[in-house]
Coordinates of C-alpha atoms and ligand atoms in Angstrom, one line a residue:
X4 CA -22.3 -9.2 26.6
X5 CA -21.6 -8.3 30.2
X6 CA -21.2 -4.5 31.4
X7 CA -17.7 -3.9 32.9
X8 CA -17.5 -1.1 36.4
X9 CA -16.9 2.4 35.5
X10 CA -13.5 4.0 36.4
X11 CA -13.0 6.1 34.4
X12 CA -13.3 9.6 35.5
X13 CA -12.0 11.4 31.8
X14 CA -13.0 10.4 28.5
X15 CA -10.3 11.5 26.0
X16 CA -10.1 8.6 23.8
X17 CA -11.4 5.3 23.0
X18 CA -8.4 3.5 22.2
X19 CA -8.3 1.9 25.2
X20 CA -12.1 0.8 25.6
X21 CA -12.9 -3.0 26.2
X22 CA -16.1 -4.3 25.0
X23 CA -17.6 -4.8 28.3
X24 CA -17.0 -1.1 29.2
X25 CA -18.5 -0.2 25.4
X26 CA -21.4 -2.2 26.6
X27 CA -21.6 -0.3 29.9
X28 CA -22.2 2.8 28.0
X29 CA -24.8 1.1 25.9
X30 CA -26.9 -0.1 28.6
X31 CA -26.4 3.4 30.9
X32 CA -27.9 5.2 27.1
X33 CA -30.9 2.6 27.3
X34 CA -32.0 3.5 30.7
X35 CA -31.7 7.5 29.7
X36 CA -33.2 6.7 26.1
X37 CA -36.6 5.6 28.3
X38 CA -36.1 8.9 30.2
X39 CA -35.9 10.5 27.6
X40 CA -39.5 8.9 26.5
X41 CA -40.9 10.2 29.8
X42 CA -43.3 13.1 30.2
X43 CA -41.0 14.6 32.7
X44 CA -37.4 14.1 30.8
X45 CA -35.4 14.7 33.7
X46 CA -33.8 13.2 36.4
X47 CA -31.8 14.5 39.3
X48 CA -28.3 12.6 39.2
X49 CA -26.4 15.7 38.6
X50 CA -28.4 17.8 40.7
X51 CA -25.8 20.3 42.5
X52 CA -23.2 20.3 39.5
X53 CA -21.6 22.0 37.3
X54 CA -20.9 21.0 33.9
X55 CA -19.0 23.5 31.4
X56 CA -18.9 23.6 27.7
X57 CA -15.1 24.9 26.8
X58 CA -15.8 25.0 23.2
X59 CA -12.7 26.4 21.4
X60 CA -14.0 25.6 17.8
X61 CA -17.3 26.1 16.0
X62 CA -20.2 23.3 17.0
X63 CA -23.9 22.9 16.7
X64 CA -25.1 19.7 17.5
X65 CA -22.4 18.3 19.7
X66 CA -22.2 21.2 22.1
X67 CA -26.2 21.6 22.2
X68 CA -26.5 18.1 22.6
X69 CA -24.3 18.1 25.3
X70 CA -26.1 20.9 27.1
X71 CA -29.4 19.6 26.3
X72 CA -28.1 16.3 28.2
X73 CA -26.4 18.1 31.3
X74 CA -29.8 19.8 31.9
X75 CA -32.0 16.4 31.8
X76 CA -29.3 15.4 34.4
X77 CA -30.1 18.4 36.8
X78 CA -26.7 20.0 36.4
X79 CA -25.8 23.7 36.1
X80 CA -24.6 24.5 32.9
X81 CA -22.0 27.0 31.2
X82 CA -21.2 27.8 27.9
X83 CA -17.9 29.2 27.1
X84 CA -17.4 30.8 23.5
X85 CA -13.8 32.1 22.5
X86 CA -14.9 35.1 20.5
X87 CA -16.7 37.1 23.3
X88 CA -14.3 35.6 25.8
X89 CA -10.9 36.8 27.4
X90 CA -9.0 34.4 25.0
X91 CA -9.1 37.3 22.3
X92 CA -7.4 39.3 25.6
X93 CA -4.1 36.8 25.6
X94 CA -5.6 34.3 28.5
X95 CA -4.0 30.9 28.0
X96 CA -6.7 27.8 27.7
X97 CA -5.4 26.3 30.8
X98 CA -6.0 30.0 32.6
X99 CA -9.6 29.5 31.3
X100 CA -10.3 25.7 32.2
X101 CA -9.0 27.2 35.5
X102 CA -11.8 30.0 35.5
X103 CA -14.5 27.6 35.1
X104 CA -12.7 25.6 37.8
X105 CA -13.2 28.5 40.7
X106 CA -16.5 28.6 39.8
X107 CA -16.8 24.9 41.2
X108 CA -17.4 23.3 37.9
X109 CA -17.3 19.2 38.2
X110 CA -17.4 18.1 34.7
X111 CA -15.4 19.9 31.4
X112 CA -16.8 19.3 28.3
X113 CA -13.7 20.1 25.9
X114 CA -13.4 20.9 22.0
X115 CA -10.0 21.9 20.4
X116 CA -9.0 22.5 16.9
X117 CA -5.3 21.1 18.0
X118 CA -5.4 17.6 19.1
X119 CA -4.2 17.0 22.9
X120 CA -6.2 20.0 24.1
X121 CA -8.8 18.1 26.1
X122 CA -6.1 15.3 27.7
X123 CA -3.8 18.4 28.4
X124 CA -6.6 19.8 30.6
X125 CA -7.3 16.6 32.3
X126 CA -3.8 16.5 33.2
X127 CA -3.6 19.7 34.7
X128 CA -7.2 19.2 36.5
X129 CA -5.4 15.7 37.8
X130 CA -2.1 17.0 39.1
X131 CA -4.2 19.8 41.1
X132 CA -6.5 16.8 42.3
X133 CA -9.5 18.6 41.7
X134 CA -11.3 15.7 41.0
X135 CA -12.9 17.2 37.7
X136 CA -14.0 14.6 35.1
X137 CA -13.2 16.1 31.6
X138 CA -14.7 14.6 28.2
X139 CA -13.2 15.3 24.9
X140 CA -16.0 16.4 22.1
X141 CA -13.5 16.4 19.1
X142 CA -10.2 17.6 19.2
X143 CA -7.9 18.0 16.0
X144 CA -7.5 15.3 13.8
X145 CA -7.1 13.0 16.8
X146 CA -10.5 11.6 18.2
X147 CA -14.2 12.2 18.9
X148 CA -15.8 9.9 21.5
X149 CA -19.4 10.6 22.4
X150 CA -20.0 10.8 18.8
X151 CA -18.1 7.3 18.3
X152 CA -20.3 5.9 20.9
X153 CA -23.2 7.6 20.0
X154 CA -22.9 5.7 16.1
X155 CA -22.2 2.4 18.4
X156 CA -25.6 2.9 19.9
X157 CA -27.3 4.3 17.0
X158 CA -26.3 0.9 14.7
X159 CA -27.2 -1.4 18.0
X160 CA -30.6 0.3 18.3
X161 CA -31.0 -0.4 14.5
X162 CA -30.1 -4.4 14.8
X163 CA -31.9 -4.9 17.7
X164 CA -34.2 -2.1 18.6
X165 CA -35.6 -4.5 21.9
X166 CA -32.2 -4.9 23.3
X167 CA -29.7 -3.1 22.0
X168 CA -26.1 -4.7 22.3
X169 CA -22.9 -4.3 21.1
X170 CA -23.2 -8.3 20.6
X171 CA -25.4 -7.8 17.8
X172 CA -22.5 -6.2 16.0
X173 CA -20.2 -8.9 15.9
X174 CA -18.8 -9.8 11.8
X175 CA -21.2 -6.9 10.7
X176 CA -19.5 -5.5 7.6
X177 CA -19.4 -1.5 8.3
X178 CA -17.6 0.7 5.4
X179 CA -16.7 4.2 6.6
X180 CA -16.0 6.0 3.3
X181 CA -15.1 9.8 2.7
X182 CA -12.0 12.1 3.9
X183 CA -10.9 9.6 6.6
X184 CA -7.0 11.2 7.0
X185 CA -8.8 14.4 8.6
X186 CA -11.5 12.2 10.3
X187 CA -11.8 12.2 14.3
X188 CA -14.6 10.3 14.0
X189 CA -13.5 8.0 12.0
X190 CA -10.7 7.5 14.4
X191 CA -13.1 7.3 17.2
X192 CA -15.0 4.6 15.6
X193 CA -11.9 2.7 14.5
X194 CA -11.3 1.3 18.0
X195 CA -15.2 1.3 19.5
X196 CA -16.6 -0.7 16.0
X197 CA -13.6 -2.7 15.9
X198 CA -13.6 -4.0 19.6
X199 CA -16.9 -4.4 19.6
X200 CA -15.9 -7.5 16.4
X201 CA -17.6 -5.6 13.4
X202 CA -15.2 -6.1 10.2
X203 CA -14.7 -2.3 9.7
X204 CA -13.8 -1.1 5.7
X205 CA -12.1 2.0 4.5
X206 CA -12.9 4.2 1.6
X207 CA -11.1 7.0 0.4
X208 CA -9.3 8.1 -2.4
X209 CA -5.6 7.7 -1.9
X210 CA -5.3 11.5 -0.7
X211 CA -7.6 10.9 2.1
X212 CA -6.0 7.5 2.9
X213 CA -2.8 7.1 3.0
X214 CA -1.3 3.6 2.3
X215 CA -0.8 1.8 5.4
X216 CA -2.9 3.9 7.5
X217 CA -4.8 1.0 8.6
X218 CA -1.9 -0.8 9.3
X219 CA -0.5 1.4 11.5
X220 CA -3.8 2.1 13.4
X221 CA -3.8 -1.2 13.9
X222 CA -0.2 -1.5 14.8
X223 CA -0.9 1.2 17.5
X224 CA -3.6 -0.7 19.3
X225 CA -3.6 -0.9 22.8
X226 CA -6.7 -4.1 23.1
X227 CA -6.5 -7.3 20.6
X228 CA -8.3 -5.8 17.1
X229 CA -9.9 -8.8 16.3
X230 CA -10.5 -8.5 12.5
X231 CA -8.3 -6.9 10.1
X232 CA -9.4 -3.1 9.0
X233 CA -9.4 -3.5 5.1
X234 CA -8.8 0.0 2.9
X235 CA -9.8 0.1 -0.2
X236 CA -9.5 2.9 -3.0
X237 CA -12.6 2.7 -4.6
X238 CA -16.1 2.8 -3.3
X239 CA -17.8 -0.2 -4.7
X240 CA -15.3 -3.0 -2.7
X241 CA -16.1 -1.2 0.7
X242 CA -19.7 -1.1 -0.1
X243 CA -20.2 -4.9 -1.6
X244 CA -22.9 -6.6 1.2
X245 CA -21.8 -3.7 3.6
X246 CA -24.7 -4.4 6.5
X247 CA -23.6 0.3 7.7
X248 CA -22.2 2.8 5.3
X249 CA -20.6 5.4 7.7
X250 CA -20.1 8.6 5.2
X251 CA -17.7 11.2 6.3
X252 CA -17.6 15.0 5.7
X253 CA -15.0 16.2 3.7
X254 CA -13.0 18.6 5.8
X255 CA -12.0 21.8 3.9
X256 CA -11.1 23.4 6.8
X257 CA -8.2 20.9 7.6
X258 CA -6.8 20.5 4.0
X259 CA -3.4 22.1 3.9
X260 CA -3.2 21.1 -0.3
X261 CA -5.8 20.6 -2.9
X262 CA -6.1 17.1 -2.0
X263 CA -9.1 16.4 -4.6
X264 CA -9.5 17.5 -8.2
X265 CA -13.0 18.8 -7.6
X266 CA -16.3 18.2 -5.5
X267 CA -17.9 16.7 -8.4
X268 CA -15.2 14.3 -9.8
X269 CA -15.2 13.4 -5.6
X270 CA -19.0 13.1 -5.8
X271 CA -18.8 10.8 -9.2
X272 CA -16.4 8.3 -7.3
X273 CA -16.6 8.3 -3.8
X274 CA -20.4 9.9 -3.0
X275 CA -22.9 7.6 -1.4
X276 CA -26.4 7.4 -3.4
X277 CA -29.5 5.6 -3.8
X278 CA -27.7 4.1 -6.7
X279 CA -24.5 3.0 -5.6
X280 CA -25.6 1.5 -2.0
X281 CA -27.3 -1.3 -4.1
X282 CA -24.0 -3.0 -3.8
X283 CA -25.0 -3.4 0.3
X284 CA -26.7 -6.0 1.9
X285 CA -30.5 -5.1 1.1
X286 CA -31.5 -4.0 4.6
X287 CA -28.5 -1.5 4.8
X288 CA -28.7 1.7 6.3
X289 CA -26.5 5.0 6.1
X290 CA -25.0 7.3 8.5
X291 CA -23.5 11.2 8.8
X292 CA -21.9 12.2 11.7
X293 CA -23.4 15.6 10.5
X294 CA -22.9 18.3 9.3
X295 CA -23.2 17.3 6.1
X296 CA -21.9 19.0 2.5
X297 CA -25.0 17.4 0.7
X298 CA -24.8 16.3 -2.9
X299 CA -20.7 16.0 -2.0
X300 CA -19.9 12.7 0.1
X301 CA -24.0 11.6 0.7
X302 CA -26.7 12.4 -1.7
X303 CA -29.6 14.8 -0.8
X304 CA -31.9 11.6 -1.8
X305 CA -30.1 9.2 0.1
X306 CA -29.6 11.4 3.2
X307 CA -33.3 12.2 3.1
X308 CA -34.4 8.4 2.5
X309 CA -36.5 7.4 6.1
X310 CA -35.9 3.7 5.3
X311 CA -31.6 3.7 4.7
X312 CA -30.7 7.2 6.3
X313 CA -30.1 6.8 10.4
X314 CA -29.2 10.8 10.1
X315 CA -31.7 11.6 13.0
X316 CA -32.2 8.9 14.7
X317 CA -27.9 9.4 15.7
X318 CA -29.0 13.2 16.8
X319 CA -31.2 12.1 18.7
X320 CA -29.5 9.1 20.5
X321 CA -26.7 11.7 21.1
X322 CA -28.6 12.9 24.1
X323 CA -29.0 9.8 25.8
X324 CA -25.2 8.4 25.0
X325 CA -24.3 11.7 26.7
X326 CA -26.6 11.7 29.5
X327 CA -24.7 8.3 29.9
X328 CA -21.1 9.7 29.5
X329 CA -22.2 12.6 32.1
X330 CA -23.6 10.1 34.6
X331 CA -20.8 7.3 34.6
X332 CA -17.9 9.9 34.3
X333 CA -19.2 11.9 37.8
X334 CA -21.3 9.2 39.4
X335 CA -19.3 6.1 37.6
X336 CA -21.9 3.4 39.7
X337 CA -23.8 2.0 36.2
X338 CA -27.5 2.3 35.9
X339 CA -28.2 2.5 39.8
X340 CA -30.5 5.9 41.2
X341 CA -31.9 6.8 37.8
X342 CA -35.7 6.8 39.0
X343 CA -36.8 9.7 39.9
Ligands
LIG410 N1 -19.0 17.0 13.7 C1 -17.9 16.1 13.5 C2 -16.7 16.6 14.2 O1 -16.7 17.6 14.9 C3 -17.8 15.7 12.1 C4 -17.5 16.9 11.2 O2 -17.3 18.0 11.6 O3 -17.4 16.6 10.0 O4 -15.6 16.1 13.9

């Protein structure tokens, strides 16, 4: 798989990602992963700039993550919180992107609980041609990229731990199970898993996926999807020689209805276990985008499991996929200049 040139300089979706520039991010991620191995775990590529965390809605690993990987860059780094900010005074977001902006920040690291937030801002950082690079880390129900990307890595780094690839993936069977309606992930990983070739299975109860929703994700599709997305409203069709079981969290927060008799019936049909993931191929392995309602879509067993669960080893990548992000969104020239 060849890398593609970076030009991009916002990442607000991946809808529109080939596989060469999938594979670009892959291979960046490799060459931060081994800084990451270094004694000294920095490098200076961002040396001189700032990036900002506008975090509008509640995060632990994605925001630390991203800090964590701004600083190994050699960037300045802000933190914006709303409740101790001047949003609780009336100031409108855009006021407060603008803020950070006089303060000569380079790169926006966005989160929204209403989907558009992030692509708004880039819009308005475009039309003043300030030549900020803005990344989306989850807005509404509408995507979540670096964590997408940092799954793509995490499953190539499990096929081929030597040379990771999005190659590798190609006709893997990957079911993503739980409360995919009010997923961004899932989204996210809709477009990066299916361009990348995998054969990419939904399960849900019907609540959590609509009929046709695959259809029309599909329908919507800017690239070729390759292989058809197949929903399902059980667990064990999804999970029958699955070679990834994706689970999902079950987002109370964004349910407007009851959309689930109970925790436990959901847990009885649709929780992943030690049990149930016998249906998989036998080398399968499990993943959370985190944070997890344990015993509810994942068991505590399963999640815990050091031989199926790739819980951790997805935190952990998250660094270097966002070191990567960072580095091609303000330098955009590949793996060039990272000794040092
Ligand atoms: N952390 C992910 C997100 O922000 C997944 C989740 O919250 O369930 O979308």
């Amino acid at each position: 798989m060849n890398n593609a040139p970076w030009n991009r300089r916002h990442v607000i979706s991946l809808a529109d990602f080939t596989a060469a520039e999938l594979e670009t991010v892959m291979q960046t991620a490799v060459s931060f992963r081994e800084v990451l191995s270094r004694r000294t775990k920095k490098v200076p590529a961002l040396q001189g700039l700032v990036v900002t965390n506008l975090f509008f809605e509640p995060s632990t690993r994605t925001r630390s993550s991203f800090e964590l990987a701004a600083k190994r860059l050699s960037a300045d780094v802000l933190n914006f919180a709303p409740g101790t900010s001047s949003l609780t005074k009336g100031e409108t977001i855009l006021d407060t992107a603008k803020t950070y902006l006089a303060m000569g920040t380079n790169l926006m690291v966005i989160r929204h609980g209403e989907s558009g937030v992030p692509d708004a801002i880039a819009a308005e950082m475009d039309r003043l041609q300030t030549g900020v690079g803005v990344l989306n880390a989850g807005d509404g129900l509408h995507e979540h990229p670096s964590q997408a990307l940092l799954d793509l890595f995490t499953l190539c780094m499990a096929l081929d731990p030597e040379n990771p690839s999005i190659a590798s993936l190609k006709g893997k069977k990957i079911a993503i199970v739980g409360d995919i309606l009010h997923s961004r992930v899932a989204r996210s990983n809709l477009w990066s898993l299916s361009a990348a070739g995998a054969e990419v299975h939904l399960a849900a109860p019907p609540t959590l996926l609509p009929p046709g929703f695959a259809e029309a994700f599909v329908a919507l599709s800017p690239i070729d999807i390759p292989r058809p997305i197949v929903q399902h409203w059980a667990l064990e069709p999804a999970l029958a020689d699955a070679d990834f079981v994706m689970t999902l969290r079950l987002q109370k927060e964004r349910m407007a209805q009851h959309l689930l008799p109970s925790l436990r019936e959901y847990h009885q049909q649709f929780g992943v276990t030690c049990d149930r993931i016998a249906y998989c191929q036998p080398q399968v392995k499990v993943l959370h985008p985190g944070p997890v309602n344990r015993g509810v879509e994942i068991s505590s067993e399963l999640m815990d499991d050091p031989h199926r669960s790739l819980i951790s080893d997805q935190v952990t990548n998250g660094v270097a996929v966002r070191m990567a992000l960072l580095y091609l969104i303000s330098v955009g020239h590949g793996t060039d200049g990272l000794e040092g």
